[in-house]
PDB file as gemmi writes it, atoms N, CA and C in Angstrom:
CRYST1    1.000    1.000    1.000  90.00  90.00  90.00 P 1                      
ATOM      1  N   MET A   1     -18.374  20.208  68.454  1.00  0.00           N  
ATOM      2  CA  MET A   1     -18.736  19.196  67.505  1.00  0.00           C  
ATOM      3  C   MET A   1     -20.015  18.110  67.664  1.00  0.00           C  
ATOM      4  N   LYS A   2     -21.086  18.970  67.517  1.00  0.00           N  
ATOM      5  CA  LYS A   2     -22.230  18.521  67.494  1.00  0.00           C  
ATOM      6  C   LYS A   2     -23.380  18.022  65.851  1.00  0.00           C  
ATOM      7  N   LYS A   3     -23.841  17.197  65.857  1.00  0.00           N  
ATOM      8  CA  LYS A   3     -24.737  17.260  65.160  1.00  0.00           C  
ATOM      9  C   LYS A   3     -24.163  17.462  63.420  1.00  0.00           C  
ATOM     10  N   GLY A   4     -22.707  16.730  63.443  1.00  0.00           N  
ATOM     11  CA  GLY A   4     -21.951  17.471  62.324  1.00  0.00           C  
ATOM     12  C   GLY A   4     -21.573  18.696  61.997  1.00  0.00           C  
ATOM     13  N   ILE A   5     -21.671  19.344  62.747  1.00  0.00           N  
ATOM     14  CA  ILE A   5     -21.348  20.924  62.908  1.00  0.00           C  
ATOM     15  C   ILE A   5     -19.840  21.128  64.102  1.00  0.00           C  
ATOM     16  N   CYS A   6     -18.946  21.209  62.877  1.00  0.00           N  
ATOM     17  CA  CYS A   6     -17.593  22.098  63.726  1.00  0.00           C  
ATOM     18  C   CYS A   6     -17.811  23.534  63.891  1.00  0.00           C  
ATOM     19  N   HIS A   7     -18.252  23.862  65.668  1.00  0.00           N  
ATOM     20  CA  HIS A   7     -18.308  25.273  65.908  1.00  0.00           C  
ATOM     21  C   HIS A   7     -16.918  25.794  66.701  1.00  0.00           C  
ATOM     22  N   LEU A   8     -16.109  26.753  65.850  1.00  0.00           N  
ATOM     23  CA  LEU A   8     -15.258  27.020  66.500  1.00  0.00           C  
ATOM     24  C   LEU A   8     -15.229  27.899  67.717  1.00  0.00           C  
ATOM     25  N   SER A   9     -14.565  27.909  69.007  1.00  0.00           N  
ATOM     26  CA  SER A   9     -14.604  28.419  69.871  1.00  0.00           C  
ATOM     27  C   SER A   9     -13.899  29.809  69.786  1.00  0.00           C  
ATOM     28  N   MET A  10     -14.636  30.229  70.431  1.00  0.00           N  
ATOM     29  CA  MET A  10     -14.247  31.596  70.897  1.00  0.00           C  
ATOM     30  C   MET A  10     -14.987  32.627  69.351  1.00  0.00           C  
ATOM     31  N   SER A  11     -15.275  31.890  68.571  1.00  0.00           N  
ATOM     32  CA  SER A  11     -16.724  32.553  67.117  1.00  0.00           C  
ATOM     33  C   SER A  11     -17.684  32.126  67.226  1.00  0.00           C  
ATOM     34  N   GLU A  12     -18.325  32.638  66.233  1.00  0.00           N  
ATOM     35  CA  GLU A  12     -19.710  32.212  65.605  1.00  0.00           C  
ATOM     36  C   GLU A  12     -20.040  31.174  64.761  1.00  0.00           C  
ATOM     37  N   MET A  13     -18.640  30.833  64.083  1.00  0.00           N  
ATOM     38  CA  MET A  13     -18.196  30.236  62.896  1.00  0.00           C  
ATOM     39  C   MET A  13     -18.557  28.411  62.810  1.00  0.00           C  
ATOM     40  N   LYS A  14     -20.295  28.166  62.015  1.00  0.00           N  
ATOM     41  CA  LYS A  14     -19.921  27.147  62.284  1.00  0.00           C  
ATOM     42  C   LYS A  14     -19.965  26.017  60.483  1.00  0.00           C  
ATOM     43  N   ILE A  15     -19.242  25.079  60.691  1.00  0.00           N  
ATOM     44  CA  ILE A  15     -18.832  24.725  59.311  1.00  0.00           C  
ATOM     45  C   ILE A  15     -19.274  22.852  59.401  1.00  0.00           C  
ATOM     46  N   PRO A  16     -20.208  23.011  58.259  1.00  0.00           N  
ATOM     47  CA  PRO A  16     -21.138  21.610  58.601  1.00  0.00           C  
ATOM     48  C   PRO A  16     -19.684  20.441  57.835  1.00  0.00           C  
ATOM     49  N   THR A  17     -19.761  19.549  58.104  1.00  0.00           N  
ATOM     50  CA  THR A  17     -19.337  18.140  57.975  1.00  0.00           C  
ATOM     51  C   THR A  17     -19.327  17.189  58.125  1.00  0.00           C  
ATOM     52  N   SER A  18     -18.882  16.000  57.037  1.00  0.00           N  
ATOM     53  CA  SER A  18     -19.394  14.559  57.522  1.00  0.00           C  
ATOM     54  C   SER A  18     -18.919  14.034  58.435  1.00  0.00           C  
ATOM     55  N   GLN A  19     -17.833  14.087  58.866  1.00  0.00           N  
ATOM     56  CA  GLN A  19     -16.869  13.505  60.237  1.00  0.00           C  
ATOM     57  C   GLN A  19     -17.167  13.508  61.283  1.00  0.00           C  
ATOM     58  N   THR A  20     -17.247  12.768  62.290  1.00  0.00           N  
ATOM     59  CA  THR A  20     -17.465  12.722  63.407  1.00  0.00           C  
ATOM     60  C   THR A  20     -16.273  12.873  64.604  1.00  0.00           C  
ATOM     61  N   GLU A  21     -15.014  12.380  64.013  1.00  0.00           N  
ATOM     62  CA  GLU A  21     -13.477  12.350  65.085  1.00  0.00           C  
ATOM     63  C   GLU A  21     -12.975  12.987  64.380  1.00  0.00           C  
ATOM     64  N   ILE A  22     -13.085  14.674  64.976  1.00  0.00           N  
ATOM     65  CA  ILE A  22     -12.261  15.288  64.378  1.00  0.00           C  
ATOM     66  C   ILE A  22     -10.721  15.929  65.188  1.00  0.00           C  
ATOM     67  N   ILE A  23      -9.638  15.496  64.550  1.00  0.00           N  
ATOM     68  CA  ILE A  23      -8.407  15.779  65.524  1.00  0.00           C  
ATOM     69  C   ILE A  23      -8.240  17.387  65.426  1.00  0.00           C  
ATOM     70  N   GLU A  24      -7.640  18.410  64.875  1.00  0.00           N  
ATOM     71  CA  GLU A  24      -7.886  19.538  64.370  1.00  0.00           C  
ATOM     72  C   GLU A  24      -8.536  20.530  63.707  1.00  0.00           C  
ATOM     73  N   THR A  25      -8.336  21.936  63.657  1.00  0.00           N  
ATOM     74  CA  THR A  25      -8.618  22.427  62.527  1.00  0.00           C  
ATOM     75  C   THR A  25      -8.163  23.837  62.137  1.00  0.00           C  
ATOM     76  N   ARG A  26      -7.267  23.867  61.209  1.00  0.00           N  
ATOM     77  CA  ARG A  26      -6.298  24.804  60.809  1.00  0.00           C  
ATOM     78  C   ARG A  26      -7.353  25.893  60.234  1.00  0.00           C  
ATOM     79  N   ILE A  27      -6.777  27.021  60.577  1.00  0.00           N  
ATOM     80  CA  ILE A  27      -7.135  28.021  60.114  1.00  0.00           C  
ATOM     81  C   ILE A  27      -5.671  29.465  59.224  1.00  0.00           C  
ATOM     82  N   ILE A  28      -6.069  28.765  58.094  1.00  0.00           N  
ATOM     83  CA  ILE A  28      -4.400  29.712  57.270  1.00  0.00           C  
ATOM     84  C   ILE A  28      -5.166  30.978  56.540  1.00  0.00           C  
ATOM     85  N   PRO A  29      -4.366  31.813  56.994  1.00  0.00           N  
ATOM     86  CA  PRO A  29      -4.373  33.285  56.552  1.00  0.00           C  
ATOM     87  C   PRO A  29      -3.572  33.694  54.636  1.00  0.00           C  
ATOM     88  N   LYS A  30      -4.553  33.590  53.970  1.00  0.00           N  
ATOM     89  CA  LYS A  30      -3.903  33.698  52.624  1.00  0.00           C  
ATOM     90  C   LYS A  30      -3.879  35.531  52.167  1.00  0.00           C  
ATOM     91  N   SER A  31      -4.064  35.801  50.705  1.00  0.00           N  
ATOM     92  CA  SER A  31      -3.628  37.245  51.153  1.00  0.00           C  
ATOM     93  C   SER A  31      -4.930  37.898  50.873  1.00  0.00           C  
ATOM     94  N   SER A  32      -6.127  37.869  50.691  1.00  0.00           N  
ATOM     95  CA  SER A  32      -7.581  38.230  50.187  1.00  0.00           C  
ATOM     96  C   SER A  32      -8.616  37.293  50.889  1.00  0.00           C  
ATOM     97  N   CYS A  33      -8.206  36.015  51.628  1.00  0.00           N  
ATOM     98  CA  CYS A  33      -9.040  35.016  52.437  1.00  0.00           C  
ATOM     99  C   CYS A  33      -8.662  34.195  53.923  1.00  0.00           C  
ATOM    100  N   TYR A  34      -9.296  33.534  54.372  1.00  0.00           N  
ATOM    101  CA  TYR A  34      -8.499  32.018  55.181  1.00  0.00           C  
ATOM    102  C   TYR A  34      -9.092  31.214  54.407  1.00  0.00           C  
ATOM    103  N   ILE A  35      -8.434  30.381  54.924  1.00  0.00           N  
ATOM    104  CA  ILE A  35      -8.509  28.706  54.249  1.00  0.00           C  
ATOM    105  C   ILE A  35      -8.639  27.714  55.534  1.00  0.00           C  
ATOM    106  N   ILE A  36      -9.990  27.283  56.033  1.00  0.00           N  
ATOM    107  CA  ILE A  36      -9.927  26.428  57.219  1.00  0.00           C  
ATOM    108  C   ILE A  36      -9.686  25.031  56.551  1.00  0.00           C  
ATOM    109  N   GLU A  37      -9.330  24.216  57.308  1.00  0.00           N  
ATOM    110  CA  GLU A  37      -8.856  22.974  56.939  1.00  0.00           C  
ATOM    111  C   GLU A  37      -9.252  22.150  58.235  1.00  0.00           C  
ATOM    112  N   ILE A  38     -10.304  21.346  58.182  1.00  0.00           N  
ATOM    113  CA  ILE A  38     -10.701  20.220  59.410  1.00  0.00           C  
ATOM    114  C   ILE A  38      -9.566  19.050  58.916  1.00  0.00           C  
ATOM    115  N   VAL A  39      -8.786  18.792  59.855  1.00  0.00           N  
ATOM    116  CA  VAL A  39      -7.918  17.376  59.811  1.00  0.00           C  
ATOM    117  C   VAL A  39      -8.405  16.197  60.642  1.00  0.00           C  
ATOM    118  N   TYR A  40      -8.800  14.924  60.205  1.00  0.00           N  
ATOM    119  CA  TYR A  40      -9.219  13.861  60.841  1.00  0.00           C  
ATOM    120  C   TYR A  40      -8.796  12.595  60.495  1.00  0.00           C  
ATOM    121  N   GLU A  41      -8.866  11.447  61.264  1.00  0.00           N  
ATOM    122  CA  GLU A  41      -8.582  10.168  60.342  1.00  0.00           C  
ATOM    123  C   GLU A  41      -8.912   9.416  59.861  1.00  0.00           C  
ATOM    124  N   LYS A  42      -8.812   8.593  58.947  1.00  0.00           N  
ATOM    125  CA  LYS A  42      -9.377   7.778  58.218  1.00  0.00           C  
ATOM    126  C   LYS A  42      -8.590   6.448  58.079  1.00  0.00           C  
ATOM    127  N   ALA A  43      -9.294   5.157  58.627  1.00  0.00           N  
ATOM    128  CA  ALA A  43      -9.216   4.042  58.828  1.00  0.00           C  
ATOM    129  C   ALA A  43      -8.786   3.328  57.345  1.00  0.00           C  
ATOM    130  N   GLU A  44      -7.567   2.966  57.175  1.00  0.00           N  
ATOM    131  CA  GLU A  44      -7.175   2.637  55.585  1.00  0.00           C  
ATOM    132  C   GLU A  44      -7.833   0.508  55.874  1.00  0.00           C  
ATOM    133  N   GLU A  45      -8.529   0.829  54.725  1.00  0.00           N  
ATOM    134  CA  GLU A  45      -8.853  -0.693  54.277  1.00  0.00           C  
ATOM    135  C   GLU A  45      -8.195  -1.422  53.426  1.00  0.00           C  
ATOM    136  N   THR A  46      -7.703  -2.610  53.977  1.00  0.00           N  
ATOM    137  CA  THR A  46      -7.095  -3.458  53.428  1.00  0.00           C  
ATOM    138  C   THR A  46      -7.441  -5.038  53.814  1.00  0.00           C  
ATOM    139  N   THR A  47      -6.795  -5.856  52.638  1.00  0.00           N  
ATOM    140  CA  THR A  47      -7.338  -7.274  52.788  1.00  0.00           C  
ATOM    141  C   THR A  47      -6.374  -7.612  53.251  1.00  0.00           C  
ATOM    142  N   GLU A  48      -6.615  -9.512  53.405  1.00  0.00           N  
ATOM    143  CA  GLU A  48      -5.334 -10.282  53.726  1.00  0.00           C  
ATOM    144  C   GLU A  48      -4.511 -10.177  52.664  1.00  0.00           C  
ATOM    145  N   ASN A  49      -4.783 -10.831  51.435  1.00  0.00           N  
ATOM    146  CA  ASN A  49      -3.846 -11.099  50.733  1.00  0.00           C  
ATOM    147  C   ASN A  49      -3.190  -9.780  49.647  1.00  0.00           C  
ATOM    148  N   GLN A  50      -3.375  -8.464  50.390  1.00  0.00           N  
ATOM    149  CA  GLN A  50      -3.370  -7.628  49.571  1.00  0.00           C  
ATOM    150  C   GLN A  50      -1.542  -6.975  49.046  1.00  0.00           C  
ATOM    151  N   GLU A  51      -1.256  -7.003  47.732  1.00  0.00           N  
ATOM    152  CA  GLU A  51      -0.139  -6.790  47.310  1.00  0.00           C  
ATOM    153  C   GLU A  51       0.005  -5.612  47.634  1.00  0.00           C  
ATOM    154  N   VAL A  52       1.141  -4.765  48.180  1.00  0.00           N  
ATOM    155  CA  VAL A  52       1.512  -3.207  48.583  1.00  0.00           C  
ATOM    156  C   VAL A  52       2.766  -2.416  47.954  1.00  0.00           C  
ATOM    157  N   ALA A  53       3.101  -1.799  47.327  1.00  0.00           N  
ATOM    158  CA  ALA A  53       4.267  -0.962  47.203  1.00  0.00           C  
ATOM    159  C   ALA A  53       4.498  -0.100  47.577  1.00  0.00           C  
ATOM    160  N   GLY A  54       5.931   0.526  48.060  1.00  0.00           N  
ATOM    161  CA  GLY A  54       5.441   2.053  48.428  1.00  0.00           C  
ATOM    162  C   GLY A  54       6.991   2.694  47.979  1.00  0.00           C  
ATOM    163  N   VAL A  55       7.126   3.783  47.270  1.00  0.00           N  
ATOM    164  CA  VAL A  55       7.961   4.444  46.698  1.00  0.00           C  
ATOM    165  C   VAL A  55       8.596   6.066  47.442  1.00  0.00           C  
ATOM    166  N   ASP A  56       9.668   5.693  47.944  1.00  0.00           N  
ATOM    167  CA  ASP A  56      10.078   6.967  48.878  1.00  0.00           C  
ATOM    168  C   ASP A  56      11.293   8.050  47.797  1.00  0.00           C  
ATOM    169  N   LEU A  57      10.763   9.017  47.390  1.00  0.00           N  
ATOM    170  CA  LEU A  57      11.807  10.180  46.515  1.00  0.00           C  
ATOM    171  C   LEU A  57      12.419  10.248  47.509  1.00  0.00           C  
ATOM    172  N   GLY A  58      13.839  10.370  46.987  1.00  0.00           N  
ATOM    173  CA  GLY A  58      15.174  10.704  47.970  1.00  0.00           C  
ATOM    174  C   GLY A  58      15.713  11.869  47.670  1.00  0.00           C  
ATOM    175  N   VAL A  59      16.181  12.662  48.322  1.00  0.00           N  
ATOM    176  CA  VAL A  59      17.152  13.772  48.001  1.00  0.00           C  
ATOM    177  C   VAL A  59      18.557  13.446  47.506  1.00  0.00           C  
ATOM    178  N   ASN A  60      19.296  12.370  48.537  1.00  0.00           N  
ATOM    179  CA  ASN A  60      20.738  12.302  47.991  1.00  0.00           C  
ATOM    180  C   ASN A  60      20.264  10.816  46.882  1.00  0.00           C  
ATOM    181  N   ASN A  61      19.475   9.751  46.826  1.00  0.00           N  
ATOM    182  CA  ASN A  61      19.204   8.671  45.790  1.00  0.00           C  
ATOM    183  C   ASN A  61      18.103   9.163  45.146  1.00  0.00           C  
ATOM    184  N   LEU A  62      17.446   8.815  44.216  1.00  0.00           N  
ATOM    185  CA  LEU A  62      16.401   9.205  43.282  1.00  0.00           C  
ATOM    186  C   LEU A  62      15.375   8.331  43.618  1.00  0.00           C  
ATOM    187  N   MET A  63      15.219   7.609  44.294  1.00  0.00           N  
ATOM    188  CA  MET A  63      14.099   7.014  45.055  1.00  0.00           C  
ATOM    189  C   MET A  63      14.348   5.216  45.829  1.00  0.00           C  
ATOM    190  N   ALA A  64      13.429   4.864  46.592  1.00  0.00           N  
ATOM    191  CA  ALA A  64      13.608   3.971  47.528  1.00  0.00           C  
ATOM    192  C   ALA A  64      12.319   3.239  47.355  1.00  0.00           C  
ATOM    193  N   VAL A  65      12.639   2.164  46.904  1.00  0.00           N  
ATOM    194  CA  VAL A  65      10.618   1.236  46.697  1.00  0.00           C  
ATOM    195  C   VAL A  65      11.062  -0.230  47.252  1.00  0.00           C  
ATOM    196  N   THR A  66       9.990  -0.357  48.064  1.00  0.00           N  
ATOM    197  CA  THR A  66       9.454  -1.612  48.382  1.00  0.00           C  
ATOM    198  C   THR A  66       8.185  -2.620  48.420  1.00  0.00           C  
ATOM    199  N   THR A  67       8.485  -3.607  48.670  1.00  0.00           N  
ATOM    200  CA  THR A  67       6.986  -4.374  48.661  1.00  0.00           C  
ATOM    201  C   THR A  67       6.687  -4.990  49.881  1.00  0.00           C  
ATOM    202  N   ASN A  68       5.540  -5.615  49.661  1.00  0.00           N  
ATOM    203  CA  ASN A  68       5.748  -6.416  50.430  1.00  0.00           C  
ATOM    204  C   ASN A  68       5.163  -8.194  49.594  1.00  0.00           C  
ATOM    205  N   GLN A  69       5.725  -8.398  48.433  1.00  0.00           N  
ATOM    206  CA  GLN A  69       6.016  -9.308  47.857  1.00  0.00           C  
ATOM    207  C   GLN A  69       7.157 -10.445  48.232  1.00  0.00           C  
ATOM    208  N   THR A  70       6.506 -11.551  48.532  1.00  0.00           N  
ATOM    209  CA  THR A  70       8.226 -12.516  49.114  1.00  0.00           C  
ATOM    210  C   THR A  70       8.593 -13.020  47.480  1.00  0.00           C  
ATOM    211  N   GLY A  71      10.070 -12.947  47.442  1.00  0.00           N  
ATOM    212  CA  GLY A  71      10.068 -13.638  46.312  1.00  0.00           C  
ATOM    213  C   GLY A  71      11.002 -12.231  45.093  1.00  0.00           C  
ATOM    214  N   ILE A  72      10.375 -11.018  45.289  1.00  0.00           N  
ATOM    215  CA  ILE A  72      10.529  -9.730  44.879  1.00  0.00           C  
ATOM    216  C   ILE A  72      12.268  -9.314  44.839  1.00  0.00           C  
ATOM    217  N   SER A  73      13.027  -8.842  44.313  1.00  0.00           N  
ATOM    218  CA  SER A  73      14.318  -8.497  44.392  1.00  0.00           C  
ATOM    219  C   SER A  73      14.538  -7.538  43.151  1.00  0.00           C  
ATOM    220  N   PRO A  74      15.157  -6.071  43.464  1.00  0.00           N  
ATOM    221  CA  PRO A  74      15.518  -5.160  42.675  1.00  0.00           C  
ATOM    222  C   PRO A  74      16.402  -5.963  41.535  1.00  0.00           C  
ATOM    223  N   LYS A  75      15.818  -5.524  40.037  1.00  0.00           N  
ATOM    224  CA  LYS A  75      16.897  -6.088  38.845  1.00  0.00           C  
ATOM    225  C   LYS A  75      17.776  -4.664  38.883  1.00  0.00           C  
ATOM    226  N   HIS A  76      19.130  -5.190  37.980  1.00  0.00           N  
ATOM    227  CA  HIS A  76      19.581  -3.900  37.586  1.00  0.00           C  
ATOM    228  C   HIS A  76      20.077  -3.951  36.179  1.00  0.00           C  
ATOM    229  N   ASP A  77      20.178  -2.930  35.344  1.00  0.00           N  
ATOM    230  CA  ASP A  77      20.970  -3.616  34.303  1.00  0.00           C  
ATOM    231  C   ASP A  77      22.413  -2.438  33.806  1.00  0.00           C  
TER     232      ASP A  77                                                      
END                                                                             
């Protein structure tokens, strides 16, 4: 990885990228071509008072929901 170019070892392939900290590169064969994925981490941007909720779709349950807001409780009908 030099100057925005991802160079795959043992090949002549050079892929331009805007990332500088690459974790891995995956080569995925498809029926008539190859897909090249470049994996990297991106830091999350958060603020001090940001309100966040998360939803997890379940297998045995429809979903699970959580939030960082205090005083919020699930409602039943």
